[in-house]
Amino acid sequence: MTTEGVATTAVLLGEPLPVELMNTVTMDRAGRAQDALDSDSGAAVWLRAVAGRFAEAGMESGPSVEGEQGVAELRALRDALRMLASAATGDPRPPALPGEPARPAAIGTLNALARAWPELVWDEGESPSRVYRGSGTEGAVRLIAHQGVQLFTGPDRERLRPCLAPNCALFFVRNHARREWCSPVCGNRVRVARHYRRHHASPES
């Protein structure tokens, strides 16, 4: 499977890795859901696009796609995270993809996959650091799931938001008070829609 030079269709916003995984589901202009993980090659491209984030987190070796089970777990984790994010934020949007898991199933999936923990590495004469053992898709899934538990139990849960711009399926962590949308693109879309409504409103009879 060759994916060199292919860009992921997911929108990367620099959010925490669990949120970046949630955002592999997007909407086109017609409101149709697009899944960046709909194939093994799509999953491989996304993992390569965020590979640096795994290194920053201390993952021992870079993620890669290794077999259908790993990709299926990546998708299952994504769907569980999206469901729990919707519950945590009171998201009024309908599920972007069919077959969204129920809340207990989503919690069970997250807990089952969150088998990752850091180990201390401290060589003589060096500064201490942490490393997550694991590699491939399995290692990536374990690390994202572990960070997902931290997301929903830490302060970022209160800052997690659904983007309510038209035809947006993304989530974001509101890192400053003035941020209302996932990106400036969605902010511009909302302003254009408001302008259109103001200038094309039907006159009252």
mmCIF file of C-alpha atoms in Angstrom:
data_model
loop_
_atom_site.group_PDB
_atom_site.id
_atom_site.type_symbol
_atom_site.label_atom_id
_atom_site.label_comp_id
_atom_site.label_asym_id
_atom_site.label_seq_id
_atom_site.Cartn_x
_atom_site.Cartn_y
_atom_site.Cartn_z
ATOM 1 C CA MET A 1 0.000 0.000 0.000
ATOM 2 C CA THR A 2 1.696 3.191 -1.216
ATOM 3 C CA THR A 3 0.444 6.448 0.247
ATOM 4 C CA GLU A 4 3.501 8.668 -0.138
ATOM 5 C CA GLY A 5 2.568 12.134 -1.342
ATOM 6 C CA VAL A 6 -1.146 11.637 -0.602
ATOM 7 C CA ALA A 7 -2.751 14.190 1.741
ATOM 8 C CA THR A 8 -5.376 13.243 4.281
ATOM 9 C CA THR A 9 -8.903 14.502 3.676
ATOM 10 C CA ALA A 10 -9.272 15.155 7.412
ATOM 11 C CA VAL A 11 -9.065 18.692 8.769
ATOM 12 C CA LEU A 12 -6.073 19.048 11.098
ATOM 13 C CA LEU A 13 -6.494 21.893 13.581
ATOM 14 C CA GLY A 14 -3.699 21.215 16.067
ATOM 15 C CA GLU A 15 -6.206 19.927 18.614
ATOM 16 C CA PRO A 16 -5.452 17.149 21.136
ATOM 17 C CA LEU A 17 -5.013 13.830 19.336
ATOM 18 C CA PRO A 18 -8.403 12.425 20.426
ATOM 19 C CA VAL A 19 -10.101 15.513 18.939
ATOM 20 C CA GLU A 20 -8.037 15.239 15.756
ATOM 21 C CA LEU A 21 -9.266 11.643 15.466
ATOM 22 C CA MET A 22 -12.887 12.768 15.981
ATOM 23 C CA ASN A 23 -12.343 15.251 13.172
ATOM 24 C CA THR A 24 -11.622 12.571 10.586
ATOM 25 C CA VAL A 25 -15.361 12.921 9.898
ATOM 26 C CA THR A 26 -16.183 16.048 7.899
ATOM 27 C CA MET A 27 -19.074 17.364 5.820
ATOM 28 C CA ASP A 28 -19.015 18.442 2.198
ATOM 29 C CA ARG A 29 -20.851 21.546 0.944
ATOM 30 C CA ALA A 30 -23.983 19.488 0.379
ATOM 31 C CA GLY A 31 -23.998 18.243 3.973
ATOM 32 C CA ARG A 32 -22.823 14.715 3.142
ATOM 33 C CA ALA A 33 -20.480 13.032 5.622
ATOM 34 C CA GLN A 34 -16.928 12.296 4.484
ATOM 35 C CA ASP A 35 -14.833 9.718 6.358
ATOM 36 C CA ALA A 36 -11.047 10.093 6.106
ATOM 37 C CA LEU A 37 -10.680 6.581 7.585
ATOM 38 C CA ASP A 38 -12.978 4.838 5.107
ATOM 39 C CA SER A 39 -10.118 2.680 3.807
ATOM 40 C CA ASP A 40 -6.815 1.249 5.015
ATOM 41 C CA SER A 41 -4.979 3.720 2.815
ATOM 42 C CA GLY A 42 -7.007 6.608 4.261
ATOM 43 C CA ALA A 43 -6.087 5.498 7.781
ATOM 44 C CA ALA A 44 -2.421 5.205 6.787
ATOM 45 C CA VAL A 45 -2.423 8.715 5.322
ATOM 46 C CA TRP A 46 -4.019 10.186 8.465
ATOM 47 C CA LEU A 47 -1.582 8.399 10.770
ATOM 48 C CA ARG A 48 1.326 9.691 8.721
ATOM 49 C CA ALA A 49 -0.100 13.225 8.834
ATOM 50 C CA VAL A 50 -0.172 13.212 12.655
ATOM 51 C CA ALA A 51 2.957 11.098 13.191
ATOM 52 C CA GLY A 52 4.817 13.989 14.787
ATOM 53 C CA ARG A 53 2.168 14.248 17.491
ATOM 54 C CA PHE A 54 2.860 10.672 18.583
ATOM 55 C CA ALA A 55 6.568 11.432 18.825
ATOM 56 C CA GLU A 56 5.800 14.512 20.948
ATOM 57 C CA ALA A 57 3.720 12.333 23.290
ATOM 58 C CA GLY A 58 6.655 9.947 23.727
ATOM 59 C CA MET A 59 5.559 7.027 21.552
ATOM 60 C CA GLU A 60 8.518 4.723 21.054
ATOM 61 C CA SER A 61 8.119 4.331 17.291
ATOM 62 C CA GLY A 62 5.930 5.964 14.691
ATOM 63 C CA PRO A 63 2.420 4.727 13.910
ATOM 64 C CA SER A 64 1.629 2.731 10.791
ATOM 65 C CA VAL A 65 -1.243 0.651 9.476
ATOM 66 C CA GLU A 66 -0.756 -3.028 10.285
ATOM 67 C CA GLY A 67 -3.717 -5.201 9.392
ATOM 68 C CA GLU A 68 -7.465 -4.790 9.271
ATOM 69 C CA GLN A 69 -7.973 -5.173 13.033
ATOM 70 C CA GLY A 70 -5.877 -2.108 13.827
ATOM 71 C CA VAL A 71 -7.812 0.041 11.359
ATOM 72 C CA ALA A 72 -11.141 -1.289 12.670
ATOM 73 C CA GLU A 73 -10.064 -0.366 16.219
ATOM 74 C CA LEU A 74 -9.032 3.114 15.054
ATOM 75 C CA ARG A 75 -12.492 3.651 13.539
ATOM 76 C CA ALA A 76 -14.253 2.189 16.589
ATOM 77 C CA LEU A 77 -12.256 4.499 18.846
ATOM 78 C CA ARG A 78 -13.118 7.473 16.650
ATOM 79 C CA ASP A 79 -16.832 6.662 16.785
ATOM 80 C CA ALA A 80 -16.720 6.186 20.565
ATOM 81 C CA LEU A 81 -14.895 9.486 21.069
ATOM 82 C CA ARG A 82 -17.382 11.352 18.870
ATOM 83 C CA MET A 83 -20.343 9.921 20.772
ATOM 84 C CA LEU A 84 -18.835 10.823 24.156
ATOM 85 C CA ALA A 85 -17.899 14.294 22.912
ATOM 86 C CA SER A 86 -21.493 14.815 21.793
ATOM 87 C CA ALA A 87 -22.722 13.749 25.217
ATOM 88 C CA ALA A 88 -20.199 15.915 27.050
ATOM 89 C CA THR A 89 -20.998 19.039 25.026
ATOM 90 C CA GLY A 90 -24.758 18.662 24.550
ATOM 91 C CA ASP A 91 -24.113 18.634 20.810
ATOM 92 C CA PRO A 92 -27.411 19.405 19.018
ATOM 93 C CA ARG A 93 -26.170 18.056 15.675
ATOM 94 C CA PRO A 94 -27.403 14.649 14.522
ATOM 95 C CA PRO A 95 -24.760 11.900 14.271
ATOM 96 C CA ALA A 96 -22.626 12.475 11.178
ATOM 97 C CA LEU A 97 -22.244 8.755 10.485
ATOM 98 C CA PRO A 98 -24.780 5.937 10.866
ATOM 99 C CA GLY A 99 -24.349 3.368 13.597
ATOM 100 C CA GLU A 100 -23.164 5.666 16.377
ATOM 101 C CA PRO A 101 -22.585 3.548 19.509
ATOM 102 C CA ALA A 102 -24.693 4.020 22.625
ATOM 103 C CA ARG A 103 -23.026 5.753 25.551
ATOM 104 C CA PRO A 104 -22.263 2.584 27.596
ATOM 105 C CA ALA A 105 -20.786 0.889 24.517
ATOM 106 C CA ALA A 106 -18.681 3.974 23.732
ATOM 107 C CA ILE A 107 -17.322 4.053 27.290
ATOM 108 C CA GLY A 108 -16.574 0.333 27.098
ATOM 109 C CA THR A 109 -14.723 0.735 23.805
ATOM 110 C CA LEU A 110 -12.635 3.618 25.125
ATOM 111 C CA ASN A 111 -11.715 1.771 28.310
ATOM 112 C CA ALA A 112 -10.877 -1.443 26.467
ATOM 113 C CA LEU A 113 -8.527 0.364 24.089
ATOM 114 C CA ALA A 114 -6.871 2.696 26.631
ATOM 115 C CA ARG A 115 -4.150 0.219 27.550
ATOM 116 C CA ALA A 116 -1.218 2.615 27.349
ATOM 117 C CA TRP A 117 0.899 4.091 30.079
ATOM 118 C CA PRO A 118 4.158 6.026 30.160
ATOM 119 C CA GLU A 119 7.429 4.592 31.417
ATOM 120 C CA LEU A 120 10.279 6.607 32.862
ATOM 121 C CA VAL A 121 13.514 6.705 30.857
ATOM 122 C CA TRP A 122 16.432 8.291 32.696
ATOM 123 C CA ASP A 123 19.897 7.458 31.439
ATOM 124 C CA GLU A 124 22.960 8.468 33.423
ATOM 125 C CA GLY A 125 23.813 12.077 32.712
ATOM 126 C CA GLU A 126 20.600 12.666 30.752
ATOM 127 C CA SER A 127 17.350 14.421 31.595
ATOM 128 C CA PRO A 128 14.431 12.139 32.505
ATOM 129 C CA SER A 129 11.777 11.530 29.870
ATOM 130 C CA ARG A 130 8.744 9.368 29.347
ATOM 131 C CA VAL A 131 8.096 6.841 26.613
ATOM 132 C CA TYR A 132 5.014 4.893 25.542
ATOM 133 C CA ARG A 133 5.857 1.365 24.460
ATOM 134 C CA GLY A 134 4.092 0.215 21.336
ATOM 135 C CA SER A 135 4.120 0.703 17.607
ATOM 136 C CA GLY A 136 1.939 0.484 14.542
ATOM 137 C CA THR A 137 -1.785 1.088 14.528
ATOM 138 C CA GLU A 138 -2.230 -0.742 17.833
ATOM 139 C CA GLY A 139 0.204 1.546 19.620
ATOM 140 C CA ALA A 140 -1.454 4.616 18.109
ATOM 141 C CA VAL A 141 -4.931 3.466 19.134
ATOM 142 C CA ARG A 142 -3.808 2.724 22.705
ATOM 143 C CA LEU A 143 -2.165 6.127 23.082
ATOM 144 C CA ILE A 144 -5.125 8.081 21.647
ATOM 145 C CA ALA A 145 -7.559 6.136 23.834
ATOM 146 C CA HIS A 146 -5.429 6.854 26.907
ATOM 147 C CA GLN A 147 -5.445 10.548 26.006
ATOM 148 C CA GLY A 148 -9.202 10.308 25.427
ATOM 149 C CA VAL A 149 -9.721 9.207 29.028
ATOM 150 C CA GLN A 150 -7.609 12.186 30.108
ATOM 151 C CA LEU A 151 -9.656 14.500 27.875
ATOM 152 C CA PHE A 152 -13.003 13.501 29.380
ATOM 153 C CA THR A 153 -11.742 13.495 32.966
ATOM 154 C CA GLY A 154 -9.607 16.638 32.802
ATOM 155 C CA PRO A 155 -10.145 20.389 32.401
ATOM 156 C CA ASP A 156 -10.390 20.231 28.602
ATOM 157 C CA ARG A 157 -13.779 18.490 28.883
ATOM 158 C CA GLU A 158 -15.320 21.810 29.967
ATOM 159 C CA ARG A 159 -13.659 23.549 27.012
ATOM 160 C CA LEU A 160 -14.651 20.957 24.407
ATOM 161 C CA ARG A 161 -17.126 22.333 21.859
ATOM 162 C CA PRO A 162 -18.980 21.153 18.739
ATOM 163 C CA CYS A 163 -18.581 23.526 15.815
ATOM 164 C CA LEU A 164 -22.113 24.680 14.997
ATOM 165 C CA ALA A 165 -21.272 26.333 11.692
ATOM 166 C CA PRO A 166 -23.371 25.108 8.745
ATOM 167 C CA ASN A 167 -22.245 21.718 7.433
ATOM 168 C CA CYS A 168 -19.491 21.253 10.010
ATOM 169 C CA ALA A 169 -19.029 18.017 11.936
ATOM 170 C CA LEU A 170 -15.880 19.001 13.829
ATOM 171 C CA PHE A 171 -15.081 19.453 17.506
ATOM 172 C CA PHE A 172 -12.543 21.784 19.072
ATOM 173 C CA VAL A 173 -11.152 22.739 22.461
ATOM 174 C CA ARG A 174 -12.017 26.360 23.157
ATOM 175 C CA ASN A 175 -8.599 27.686 24.106
ATOM 176 C CA HIS A 176 -9.623 31.329 24.374
ATOM 177 C CA ALA A 177 -12.841 33.110 25.258
ATOM 178 C CA ARG A 178 -13.463 34.651 21.832
ATOM 179 C CA ARG A 179 -13.226 31.387 19.919
ATOM 180 C CA GLU A 180 -16.664 30.300 18.694
ATOM 181 C CA TRP A 181 -15.838 28.071 15.711
ATOM 182 C CA CYS A 182 -13.380 25.328 14.873
ATOM 183 C CA SER A 183 -11.565 27.527 12.344
ATOM 184 C CA PRO A 184 -11.701 30.934 10.626
ATOM 185 C CA VAL A 185 -13.213 29.180 7.600
ATOM 186 C CA CYS A 186 -16.282 28.217 9.626
ATOM 187 C CA GLY A 187 -16.420 31.670 11.200
ATOM 188 C CA ASN A 188 -16.507 33.241 7.744
ATOM 189 C CA ARG A 189 -19.185 30.774 6.636
ATOM 190 C CA VAL A 190 -21.407 31.770 9.564
ATOM 191 C CA ARG A 191 -20.944 35.484 8.857
ATOM 192 C CA VAL A 192 -21.784 34.999 5.174
ATOM 193 C CA ALA A 193 -24.925 33.038 6.108
ATOM 194 C CA ARG A 194 -26.014 35.750 8.539
ATOM 195 C CA HIS A 195 -25.419 38.455 5.922
ATOM 196 C CA TYR A 196 -27.459 36.512 3.373
ATOM 197 C CA ARG A 197 -30.359 36.077 5.802
ATOM 198 C CA ARG A 198 -30.388 39.769 6.696
ATOM 199 C CA HIS A 199 -30.459 40.894 3.090
ATOM 200 C CA HIS A 200 -32.777 38.219 1.716
ATOM 201 C CA ALA A 201 -35.315 37.955 4.510
ATOM 202 C CA SER A 202 -38.915 37.859 3.333
ATOM 203 C CA PRO A 203 -40.696 41.182 4.054
ATOM 204 C CA GLU A 204 -43.367 40.896 6.708
ATOM 205 C CA SER A 205 -46.886 41.073 5.393
#
